[in-house]
Amino acid sequence: MIHKLINRLFDHPVIRERDENGMLTAAGFTWTEPVMWVFEIFGTAGFLLAFYWLMCLADPHTPTEFTAMVGLALMGCVGACAVLGSVSRGIGFERSGRISNRGGWVNWLDMVGSIKDHAHIASIEVTKTELGAGVAMFTTWGGTVMLSHGLSEPAARLAAVQLTIALREMRESLTTVRSHQSGQRQAAAALID
């Protein structure tokens, strides 16, 4: 629950960067994904420590120092869930053709090695994974790059749709830039003649 509150407070998912002429230079999307093993370990430990701490408080024979240590361990487990409970992920498509990491680190090394240009992306889709739903990029040569593994289906669909929109906007922007540049070349050629 704490990771959902933190995500709501600090979530700025849509990436649209423009240059001084108003042309799109980068488009993408960021999202957060829960790290379930953190909640399984620290959440369970915190749950058990909470009951143990309450029993220490209720027992008059328990030293206060020991009760304080159990309370600190409980706060450490809650803090671990809050801080380590989610990972930020994000992808940006740049005008130069590059794909940039806009958050997180998981699977980025796989992606750098497999896709170097967003022209090679055929589609971005939601897939079923062992942890729930995920977001996958399929390449024109048949490769698959998993961007996310442990999302809920609505969150995965949101990320896939927003990344598809960002990729489409960037490709449309590139078409506009190319047509603008060819128009400038034709005008310059007419002046030379």
mmCIF file with all atom_site columns, C-alpha atoms in Angstrom:
data_model
loop_
_atom_site.group_PDB
_atom_site.id
_atom_site.type_symbol
_atom_site.label_atom_id
_atom_site.label_alt_id
_atom_site.label_comp_id
_atom_site.label_asym_id
_atom_site.label_entity_id
_atom_site.label_seq_id
_atom_site.pdbx_PDB_ins_code
_atom_site.Cartn_x
_atom_site.Cartn_y
_atom_site.Cartn_z
_atom_site.occupancy
_atom_site.B_iso_or_equiv
_atom_site.pdbx_formal_charge
_atom_site.auth_seq_id
_atom_site.auth_comp_id
_atom_site.auth_asym_id
_atom_site.auth_atom_id
_atom_site.pdbx_PDB_model_num
ATOM 1   C CA . MET A 1 1   ? 0.000  0.000   0.000   1.00 0.00 ? 1   MET A CA 1
ATOM 2   C CA . ILE A 1 2   ? 2.791  2.432   0.823   1.00 0.00 ? 2   ILE A CA 1
ATOM 3   C CA . HIS A 1 3   ? 4.372  1.988   -2.623  1.00 0.00 ? 3   HIS A CA 1
ATOM 4   C CA . LYS A 1 4   ? 1.050  2.940   -4.259  1.00 0.00 ? 4   LYS A CA 1
ATOM 5   C CA . LEU A 1 5   ? 0.904  6.169   -2.230  1.00 0.00 ? 5   LEU A CA 1
ATOM 6   C CA . ILE A 1 6   ? 4.499  7.010   -3.128  1.00 0.00 ? 6   ILE A CA 1
ATOM 7   C CA . ASN A 1 7   ? 3.783  6.295   -6.804  1.00 0.00 ? 7   ASN A CA 1
ATOM 8   C CA . ARG A 1 8   ? 0.780  8.649   -6.771  1.00 0.00 ? 8   ARG A CA 1
ATOM 9   C CA . LEU A 1 9   ? 2.830  11.447  -5.193  1.00 0.00 ? 9   LEU A CA 1
ATOM 10  C CA . PHE A 1 10  ? 5.899  11.219  -7.429  1.00 0.00 ? 10  PHE A CA 1
ATOM 11  C CA . ASP A 1 11  ? 4.595  9.817   -10.705 1.00 0.00 ? 11  ASP A CA 1
ATOM 12  C CA . HIS A 1 12  ? 5.217  11.952  -13.805 1.00 0.00 ? 12  HIS A CA 1
ATOM 13  C CA . PRO A 1 13  ? 4.819  9.354   -16.518 1.00 0.00 ? 13  PRO A CA 1
ATOM 14  C CA . VAL A 1 14  ? 4.515  11.095  -19.912 1.00 0.00 ? 14  VAL A CA 1
ATOM 15  C CA . ILE A 1 15  ? 7.747  12.274  -21.532 1.00 0.00 ? 15  ILE A CA 1
ATOM 16  C CA . ARG A 1 16  ? 7.522  14.916  -24.253 1.00 0.00 ? 16  ARG A CA 1
ATOM 17  C CA . GLU A 1 17  ? 10.625 17.044  -24.803 1.00 0.00 ? 17  GLU A CA 1
ATOM 18  C CA . ARG A 1 18  ? 10.783 19.748  -27.454 1.00 0.00 ? 18  ARG A CA 1
ATOM 19  C CA . ASP A 1 19  ? 13.552 21.949  -28.826 1.00 0.00 ? 19  ASP A CA 1
ATOM 20  C CA . GLU A 1 20  ? 13.444 25.736  -29.128 1.00 0.00 ? 20  GLU A CA 1
ATOM 21  C CA . ASN A 1 21  ? 11.491 25.469  -32.414 1.00 0.00 ? 21  ASN A CA 1
ATOM 22  C CA . GLY A 1 22  ? 8.806  23.325  -30.818 1.00 0.00 ? 22  GLY A CA 1
ATOM 23  C CA . MET A 1 23  ? 9.906  20.167  -32.610 1.00 0.00 ? 23  MET A CA 1
ATOM 24  C CA . LEU A 1 24  ? 9.648  16.925  -30.662 1.00 0.00 ? 24  LEU A CA 1
ATOM 25  C CA . THR A 1 25  ? 13.084 15.705  -29.524 1.00 0.00 ? 25  THR A CA 1
ATOM 26  C CA . ALA A 1 26  ? 12.037 12.870  -27.187 1.00 0.00 ? 26  ALA A CA 1
ATOM 27  C CA . ALA A 1 27  ? 8.827  11.009  -26.391 1.00 0.00 ? 27  ALA A CA 1
ATOM 28  C CA . GLY A 1 28  ? 8.290  8.224   -23.933 1.00 0.00 ? 28  GLY A CA 1
ATOM 29  C CA . PHE A 1 29  ? 6.642  6.977   -20.779 1.00 0.00 ? 29  PHE A CA 1
ATOM 30  C CA . THR A 1 30  ? 7.736  6.099   -17.241 1.00 0.00 ? 30  THR A CA 1
ATOM 31  C CA . TRP A 1 31  ? 6.037  3.801   -14.759 1.00 0.00 ? 31  TRP A CA 1
ATOM 32  C CA . THR A 1 32  ? 6.718  2.081   -11.491 1.00 0.00 ? 32  THR A CA 1
ATOM 33  C CA . GLU A 1 33  ? 6.622  -1.621  -10.886 1.00 0.00 ? 33  GLU A CA 1
ATOM 34  C CA . PRO A 1 34  ? 6.316  -3.300  -7.480  1.00 0.00 ? 34  PRO A CA 1
ATOM 35  C CA . VAL A 1 35  ? 9.178  -5.503  -6.341  1.00 0.00 ? 35  VAL A CA 1
ATOM 36  C CA . MET A 1 36  ? 7.241  -8.337  -4.751  1.00 0.00 ? 36  MET A CA 1
ATOM 37  C CA . TRP A 1 37  ? 10.150 -10.126 -3.081  1.00 0.00 ? 37  TRP A CA 1
ATOM 38  C CA . VAL A 1 38  ? 10.732 -7.011  -0.951  1.00 0.00 ? 38  VAL A CA 1
ATOM 39  C CA . PHE A 1 39  ? 7.149  -7.135  0.312   1.00 0.00 ? 39  PHE A CA 1
ATOM 40  C CA . GLU A 1 40  ? 7.294  -10.885 0.818   1.00 0.00 ? 40  GLU A CA 1
ATOM 41  C CA . ILE A 1 41  ? 10.425 -10.700 2.972   1.00 0.00 ? 41  ILE A CA 1
ATOM 42  C CA . PHE A 1 42  ? 10.209 -7.354  4.761   1.00 0.00 ? 42  PHE A CA 1
ATOM 43  C CA . GLY A 1 43  ? 6.411  -7.228  4.864   1.00 0.00 ? 43  GLY A CA 1
ATOM 44  C CA . THR A 1 44  ? 6.159  -10.634 6.493   1.00 0.00 ? 44  THR A CA 1
ATOM 45  C CA . ALA A 1 45  ? 8.960  -9.796  8.929   1.00 0.00 ? 45  ALA A CA 1
ATOM 46  C CA . GLY A 1 46  ? 7.285  -6.489  9.768   1.00 0.00 ? 46  GLY A CA 1
ATOM 47  C CA . PHE A 1 47  ? 3.942  -8.204  10.337  1.00 0.00 ? 47  PHE A CA 1
ATOM 48  C CA . LEU A 1 48  ? 5.522  -10.683 12.759  1.00 0.00 ? 48  LEU A CA 1
ATOM 49  C CA . LEU A 1 49  ? 7.586  -7.995  14.473  1.00 0.00 ? 49  LEU A CA 1
ATOM 50  C CA . ALA A 1 50  ? 4.480  -5.859  15.010  1.00 0.00 ? 50  ALA A CA 1
ATOM 51  C CA . PHE A 1 51  ? 2.830  -8.602  17.057  1.00 0.00 ? 51  PHE A CA 1
ATOM 52  C CA . TYR A 1 52  ? 6.064  -9.348  18.910  1.00 0.00 ? 52  TYR A CA 1
ATOM 53  C CA . TRP A 1 53  ? 6.521  -5.628  19.688  1.00 0.00 ? 53  TRP A CA 1
ATOM 54  C CA . LEU A 1 54  ? 2.952  -5.415  21.046  1.00 0.00 ? 54  LEU A CA 1
ATOM 55  C CA . MET A 1 55  ? 3.609  -8.451  23.253  1.00 0.00 ? 55  MET A CA 1
ATOM 56  C CA . CYS A 1 56  ? 6.837  -6.851  24.507  1.00 0.00 ? 56  CYS A CA 1
ATOM 57  C CA . LEU A 1 57  ? 4.916  -3.679  25.346  1.00 0.00 ? 57  LEU A CA 1
ATOM 58  C CA . ALA A 1 58  ? 2.248  -5.649  27.201  1.00 0.00 ? 58  ALA A CA 1
ATOM 59  C CA . ASP A 1 59  ? 4.748  -7.695  29.242  1.00 0.00 ? 59  ASP A CA 1
ATOM 60  C CA . PRO A 1 60  ? 6.075  -5.689  32.204  1.00 0.00 ? 60  PRO A CA 1
ATOM 61  C CA . HIS A 1 61  ? 9.116  -7.988  32.553  1.00 0.00 ? 61  HIS A CA 1
ATOM 62  C CA . THR A 1 62  ? 10.513 -7.233  29.079  1.00 0.00 ? 62  THR A CA 1
ATOM 63  C CA . PRO A 1 63  ? 13.393 -4.733  29.228  1.00 0.00 ? 63  PRO A CA 1
ATOM 64  C CA . THR A 1 64  ? 12.553 -1.422  27.549  1.00 0.00 ? 64  THR A CA 1
ATOM 65  C CA . GLU A 1 65  ? 15.787 -1.553  25.534  1.00 0.00 ? 65  GLU A CA 1
ATOM 66  C CA . PHE A 1 66  ? 14.752 -4.848  23.968  1.00 0.00 ? 66  PHE A CA 1
ATOM 67  C CA . THR A 1 67  ? 11.264 -3.483  23.221  1.00 0.00 ? 67  THR A CA 1
ATOM 68  C CA . ALA A 1 68  ? 12.877 -0.446  21.584  1.00 0.00 ? 68  ALA A CA 1
ATOM 69  C CA . MET A 1 69  ? 15.115 -2.684  19.439  1.00 0.00 ? 69  MET A CA 1
ATOM 70  C CA . VAL A 1 70  ? 12.099 -4.690  18.260  1.00 0.00 ? 70  VAL A CA 1
ATOM 71  C CA . GLY A 1 71  ? 10.305 -1.417  17.459  1.00 0.00 ? 71  GLY A CA 1
ATOM 72  C CA . LEU A 1 72  ? 13.312 -0.183  15.483  1.00 0.00 ? 72  LEU A CA 1
ATOM 73  C CA . ALA A 1 73  ? 13.456 -3.451  13.557  1.00 0.00 ? 73  ALA A CA 1
ATOM 74  C CA . LEU A 1 74  ? 9.748  -3.062  12.780  1.00 0.00 ? 74  LEU A CA 1
ATOM 75  C CA . MET A 1 75  ? 10.314 0.485   11.507  1.00 0.00 ? 75  MET A CA 1
ATOM 76  C CA . GLY A 1 76  ? 13.255 -0.774  9.435   1.00 0.00 ? 76  GLY A CA 1
ATOM 77  C CA . CYS A 1 77  ? 11.009 -3.362  7.747   1.00 0.00 ? 77  CYS A CA 1
ATOM 78  C CA . VAL A 1 78  ? 8.341  -0.751  7.018   1.00 0.00 ? 78  VAL A CA 1
ATOM 79  C CA . GLY A 1 79  ? 11.022 1.606   5.688   1.00 0.00 ? 79  GLY A CA 1
ATOM 80  C CA . ALA A 1 80  ? 12.457 -1.122  3.459   1.00 0.00 ? 80  ALA A CA 1
ATOM 81  C CA . CYS A 1 81  ? 9.003  -1.764  1.981   1.00 0.00 ? 81  CYS A CA 1
ATOM 82  C CA . ALA A 1 82  ? 8.489  1.960   1.383   1.00 0.00 ? 82  ALA A CA 1
ATOM 83  C CA . VAL A 1 83  ? 11.891 2.660   -0.164  1.00 0.00 ? 83  VAL A CA 1
ATOM 84  C CA . LEU A 1 84  ? 12.709 -0.608  -1.939  1.00 0.00 ? 84  LEU A CA 1
ATOM 85  C CA . GLY A 1 85  ? 9.144  -1.712  -2.742  1.00 0.00 ? 85  GLY A CA 1
ATOM 86  C CA . SER A 1 86  ? 9.029  -0.389  -6.280  1.00 0.00 ? 86  SER A CA 1
ATOM 87  C CA . VAL A 1 87  ? 11.396 0.196   -9.167  1.00 0.00 ? 87  VAL A CA 1
ATOM 88  C CA . SER A 1 88  ? 11.065 3.024   -11.656 1.00 0.00 ? 88  SER A CA 1
ATOM 89  C CA . ARG A 1 89  ? 11.063 2.070   -15.317 1.00 0.00 ? 89  ARG A CA 1
ATOM 90  C CA . GLY A 1 90  ? 10.839 4.181   -18.424 1.00 0.00 ? 90  GLY A CA 1
ATOM 91  C CA . ILE A 1 91  ? 11.740 4.363   -22.074 1.00 0.00 ? 91  ILE A CA 1
ATOM 92  C CA . GLY A 1 92  ? 12.232 7.415   -24.258 1.00 0.00 ? 92  GLY A CA 1
ATOM 93  C CA . PHE A 1 93  ? 12.390 7.494   -28.046 1.00 0.00 ? 93  PHE A CA 1
ATOM 94  C CA . GLU A 1 94  ? 14.699 10.257  -29.283 1.00 0.00 ? 94  GLU A CA 1
ATOM 95  C CA . ARG A 1 95  ? 14.750 12.138  -32.581 1.00 0.00 ? 95  ARG A CA 1
ATOM 96  C CA . SER A 1 96  ? 18.212 10.743  -33.328 1.00 0.00 ? 96  SER A CA 1
ATOM 97  C CA . GLY A 1 97  ? 16.676 7.253   -33.389 1.00 0.00 ? 97  GLY A CA 1
ATOM 98  C CA . ARG A 1 98  ? 18.137 6.202   -30.045 1.00 0.00 ? 98  ARG A CA 1
ATOM 99  C CA . ILE A 1 99  ? 16.150 4.556   -27.300 1.00 0.00 ? 99  ILE A CA 1
ATOM 100 C CA . SER A 1 100 ? 17.002 6.011   -23.908 1.00 0.00 ? 100 SER A CA 1
ATOM 101 C CA . ASN A 1 101 ? 16.472 4.679   -20.428 1.00 0.00 ? 101 ASN A CA 1
ATOM 102 C CA . ARG A 1 102 ? 14.254 7.069   -18.484 1.00 0.00 ? 102 ARG A CA 1
ATOM 103 C CA . GLY A 1 103 ? 14.055 5.186   -15.219 1.00 0.00 ? 103 GLY A CA 1
ATOM 104 C CA . GLY A 1 104 ? 15.141 1.952   -13.660 1.00 0.00 ? 104 GLY A CA 1
ATOM 105 C CA . TRP A 1 105 ? 17.871 -0.457  -14.562 1.00 0.00 ? 105 TRP A CA 1
ATOM 106 C CA . VAL A 1 106 ? 16.300 -3.896  -14.903 1.00 0.00 ? 106 VAL A CA 1
ATOM 107 C CA . ASN A 1 107 ? 16.476 -5.329  -18.445 1.00 0.00 ? 107 ASN A CA 1
ATOM 108 C CA . TRP A 1 108 ? 18.197 -2.208  -19.761 1.00 0.00 ? 108 TRP A CA 1
ATOM 109 C CA . LEU A 1 109 ? 21.379 -4.138  -20.547 1.00 0.00 ? 109 LEU A CA 1
ATOM 110 C CA . ASP A 1 110 ? 19.340 -6.613  -22.610 1.00 0.00 ? 110 ASP A CA 1
ATOM 111 C CA . MET A 1 111 ? 17.663 -3.795  -24.472 1.00 0.00 ? 111 MET A CA 1
ATOM 112 C CA . VAL A 1 112 ? 20.890 -1.935  -25.259 1.00 0.00 ? 112 VAL A CA 1
ATOM 113 C CA . GLY A 1 113 ? 22.312 -5.042  -26.868 1.00 0.00 ? 113 GLY A CA 1
ATOM 114 C CA . SER A 1 114 ? 19.252 -5.906  -28.930 1.00 0.00 ? 114 SER A CA 1
ATOM 115 C CA . ILE A 1 115 ? 17.630 -2.657  -30.089 1.00 0.00 ? 115 ILE A CA 1
ATOM 116 C CA . LYS A 1 116 ? 19.724 0.351   -30.967 1.00 0.00 ? 116 LYS A CA 1
ATOM 117 C CA . ASP A 1 117 ? 17.197 2.260   -33.081 1.00 0.00 ? 117 ASP A CA 1
ATOM 118 C CA . HIS A 1 118 ? 13.473 2.672   -32.599 1.00 0.00 ? 118 HIS A CA 1
ATOM 119 C CA . ALA A 1 119 ? 12.955 2.047   -36.319 1.00 0.00 ? 119 ALA A CA 1
ATOM 120 C CA . HIS A 1 120 ? 13.400 -1.661  -35.499 1.00 0.00 ? 120 HIS A CA 1
ATOM 121 C CA . ILE A 1 121 ? 10.384 -1.769  -33.169 1.00 0.00 ? 121 ILE A CA 1
ATOM 122 C CA . ALA A 1 122 ? 7.407  -3.525  -34.761 1.00 0.00 ? 122 ALA A CA 1
ATOM 123 C CA . SER A 1 123 ? 4.998  -3.315  -31.813 1.00 0.00 ? 123 SER A CA 1
ATOM 124 C CA . ILE A 1 124 ? 4.707  -2.781  -28.073 1.00 0.00 ? 124 ILE A CA 1
ATOM 125 C CA . GLU A 1 125 ? 2.234  -5.128  -26.384 1.00 0.00 ? 125 GLU A CA 1
ATOM 126 C CA . VAL A 1 126 ? 0.976  -6.516  -23.087 1.00 0.00 ? 126 VAL A CA 1
ATOM 127 C CA . THR A 1 127 ? 2.072  -10.069 -22.306 1.00 0.00 ? 127 THR A CA 1
ATOM 128 C CA . LYS A 1 128 ? 1.302  -12.539 -19.540 1.00 0.00 ? 128 LYS A CA 1
ATOM 129 C CA . THR A 1 129 ? 4.226  -13.305 -17.229 1.00 0.00 ? 129 THR A CA 1
ATOM 130 C CA . GLU A 1 130 ? 4.736  -15.511 -14.203 1.00 0.00 ? 130 GLU A CA 1
ATOM 131 C CA . LEU A 1 131 ? 4.428  -12.403 -11.980 1.00 0.00 ? 131 LEU A CA 1
ATOM 132 C CA . GLY A 1 132 ? 1.283  -10.977 -13.610 1.00 0.00 ? 132 GLY A CA 1
ATOM 133 C CA . ALA A 1 133 ? 1.375  -8.897  -16.767 1.00 0.00 ? 133 ALA A CA 1
ATOM 134 C CA . GLY A 1 134 ? 4.303  -7.378  -18.601 1.00 0.00 ? 134 GLY A CA 1
ATOM 135 C CA . VAL A 1 135 ? 5.168  -5.003  -21.416 1.00 0.00 ? 135 VAL A CA 1
ATOM 136 C CA . ALA A 1 136 ? 7.126  -6.366  -24.366 1.00 0.00 ? 136 ALA A CA 1
ATOM 137 C CA . MET A 1 137 ? 8.639  -4.751  -27.447 1.00 0.00 ? 137 MET A CA 1
ATOM 138 C CA . PHE A 1 138 ? 8.661  -6.936  -30.546 1.00 0.00 ? 138 PHE A CA 1
ATOM 139 C CA . THR A 1 139 ? 11.277 -6.161  -33.184 1.00 0.00 ? 139 THR A CA 1
ATOM 140 C CA . THR A 1 140 ? 11.064 -6.289  -36.954 1.00 0.00 ? 140 THR A CA 1
ATOM 141 C CA . TRP A 1 141 ? 13.443 -9.277  -37.002 1.00 0.00 ? 141 TRP A CA 1
ATOM 142 C CA . GLY A 1 142 ? 11.317 -11.277 -34.535 1.00 0.00 ? 142 GLY A CA 1
ATOM 143 C CA . GLY A 1 143 ? 13.074 -10.479 -31.267 1.00 0.00 ? 143 GLY A CA 1
ATOM 144 C CA . THR A 1 144 ? 11.308 -9.802  -27.988 1.00 0.00 ? 144 THR A CA 1
ATOM 145 C CA . VAL A 1 145 ? 12.487 -7.365  -25.325 1.00 0.00 ? 145 VAL A CA 1
ATOM 146 C CA . MET A 1 146 ? 10.631 -7.496  -22.007 1.00 0.00 ? 146 MET A CA 1
ATOM 147 C CA . LEU A 1 147 ? 10.382 -4.022  -20.522 1.00 0.00 ? 147 LEU A CA 1
ATOM 148 C CA . SER A 1 148 ? 8.414  -5.053  -17.469 1.00 0.00 ? 148 SER A CA 1
ATOM 149 C CA . HIS A 1 149 ? 7.380  -8.261  -15.711 1.00 0.00 ? 149 HIS A CA 1
ATOM 150 C CA . GLY A 1 150 ? 5.308  -7.702  -12.583 1.00 0.00 ? 150 GLY A CA 1
ATOM 151 C CA . LEU A 1 151 ? 2.573  -5.209  -13.400 1.00 0.00 ? 151 LEU A CA 1
ATOM 152 C CA . SER A 1 152 ? -1.150 -5.552  -13.038 1.00 0.00 ? 152 SER A CA 1
ATOM 153 C CA . GLU A 1 153 ? -2.932 -5.924  -16.360 1.00 0.00 ? 153 GLU A CA 1
ATOM 154 C CA . PRO A 1 154 ? -4.373 -2.350  -16.380 1.00 0.00 ? 154 PRO A CA 1
ATOM 155 C CA . ALA A 1 155 ? -0.952 -0.861  -15.540 1.00 0.00 ? 155 ALA A CA 1
ATOM 156 C CA . ALA A 1 156 ? 0.732  -2.944  -18.246 1.00 0.00 ? 156 ALA A CA 1
ATOM 157 C CA . ARG A 1 157 ? -1.909 -1.914  -20.774 1.00 0.00 ? 157 ARG A CA 1
ATOM 158 C CA . LEU A 1 158 ? -1.425 1.754   -19.823 1.00 0.00 ? 158 LEU A CA 1
ATOM 159 C CA . ALA A 1 159 ? 2.350  1.492   -20.269 1.00 0.00 ? 159 ALA A CA 1
ATOM 160 C CA . ALA A 1 160 ? 2.042  -0.340  -23.607 1.00 0.00 ? 160 ALA A CA 1
ATOM 161 C CA . VAL A 1 161 ? -0.509 2.136   -24.989 1.00 0.00 ? 161 VAL A CA 1
ATOM 162 C CA . GLN A 1 162 ? 1.465  5.180   -23.836 1.00 0.00 ? 162 GLN A CA 1
ATOM 163 C CA . LEU A 1 163 ? 4.724  3.810   -25.271 1.00 0.00 ? 163 LEU A CA 1
ATOM 164 C CA . THR A 1 164 ? 2.958  3.062   -28.565 1.00 0.00 ? 164 THR A CA 1
ATOM 165 C CA . ILE A 1 165 ? 1.575  6.621   -28.673 1.00 0.00 ? 165 ILE A CA 1
ATOM 166 C CA . ALA A 1 166 ? 5.036  8.039   -27.893 1.00 0.00 ? 166 ALA A CA 1
ATOM 167 C CA . LEU A 1 167 ? 6.642  5.938   -30.640 1.00 0.00 ? 167 LEU A CA 1
ATOM 168 C CA . ARG A 1 168 ? 3.966  6.972   -33.141 1.00 0.00 ? 168 ARG A CA 1
ATOM 169 C CA . GLU A 1 169 ? 4.360  10.671  -32.239 1.00 0.00 ? 169 GLU A CA 1
ATOM 170 C CA . MET A 1 170 ? 8.128  10.433  -32.629 1.00 0.00 ? 170 MET A CA 1
ATOM 171 C CA . ARG A 1 171 ? 7.839  8.732   -36.018 1.00 0.00 ? 171 ARG A CA 1
ATOM 172 C CA . GLU A 1 172 ? 5.322  11.370  -37.186 1.00 0.00 ? 172 GLU A CA 1
ATOM 173 C CA . SER A 1 173 ? 7.654  14.097  -35.933 1.00 0.00 ? 173 SER A CA 1
ATOM 174 C CA . LEU A 1 174 ? 10.544 12.564  -37.869 1.00 0.00 ? 174 LEU A CA 1
ATOM 175 C CA . THR A 1 175 ? 8.421  12.567  -41.013 1.00 0.00 ? 175 THR A CA 1
ATOM 176 C CA . THR A 1 176 ? 7.640  16.255  -40.446 1.00 0.00 ? 176 THR A CA 1
ATOM 177 C CA . VAL A 1 177 ? 11.315 17.088  -39.870 1.00 0.00 ? 177 VAL A CA 1
ATOM 178 C CA . ARG A 1 178 ? 12.356 15.243  -43.048 1.00 0.00 ? 178 ARG A CA 1
ATOM 179 C CA . SER A 1 179 ? 9.702  16.940  -45.174 1.00 0.00 ? 179 SER A CA 1
ATOM 180 C CA . HIS A 1 180 ? 10.665 20.337  -43.708 1.00 0.00 ? 180 HIS A CA 1
ATOM 181 C CA . GLN A 1 181 ? 14.344 19.676  -44.456 1.00 0.00 ? 181 GLN A CA 1
ATOM 182 C CA . SER A 1 182 ? 13.616 18.545  -48.036 1.00 0.00 ? 182 SER A CA 1
ATOM 183 C CA . GLY A 1 183 ? 11.490 21.666  -48.561 1.00 0.00 ? 183 GLY A CA 1
ATOM 184 C CA . GLN A 1 184 ? 14.377 23.846  -47.399 1.00 0.00 ? 184 GLN A CA 1
ATOM 185 C CA . ARG A 1 185 ? 16.721 22.010  -49.787 1.00 0.00 ? 185 ARG A CA 1
ATOM 186 C CA . GLN A 1 186 ? 14.329 22.553  -52.705 1.00 0.00 ? 186 GLN A CA 1
ATOM 187 C CA . ALA A 1 187 ? 13.990 26.254  -51.860 1.00 0.00 ? 187 ALA A CA 1
ATOM 188 C CA . ALA A 1 188 ? 17.775 26.591  -51.651 1.00 0.00 ? 188 ALA A CA 1
ATOM 189 C CA . ALA A 1 189 ? 18.163 24.800  -55.002 1.00 0.00 ? 189 ALA A CA 1
ATOM 190 C CA . ALA A 1 190 ? 15.646 27.191  -56.599 1.00 0.00 ? 190 ALA A CA 1
ATOM 191 C CA . LEU A 1 191 ? 17.643 30.170  -55.325 1.00 0.00 ? 191 LEU A CA 1
ATOM 192 C CA . ILE A 1 192 ? 20.861 28.740  -56.734 1.00 0.00 ? 192 ILE A CA 1
ATOM 193 C CA . ASP A 1 193 ? 19.322 28.207  -60.188 1.00 0.00 ? 193 ASP A CA 1
#
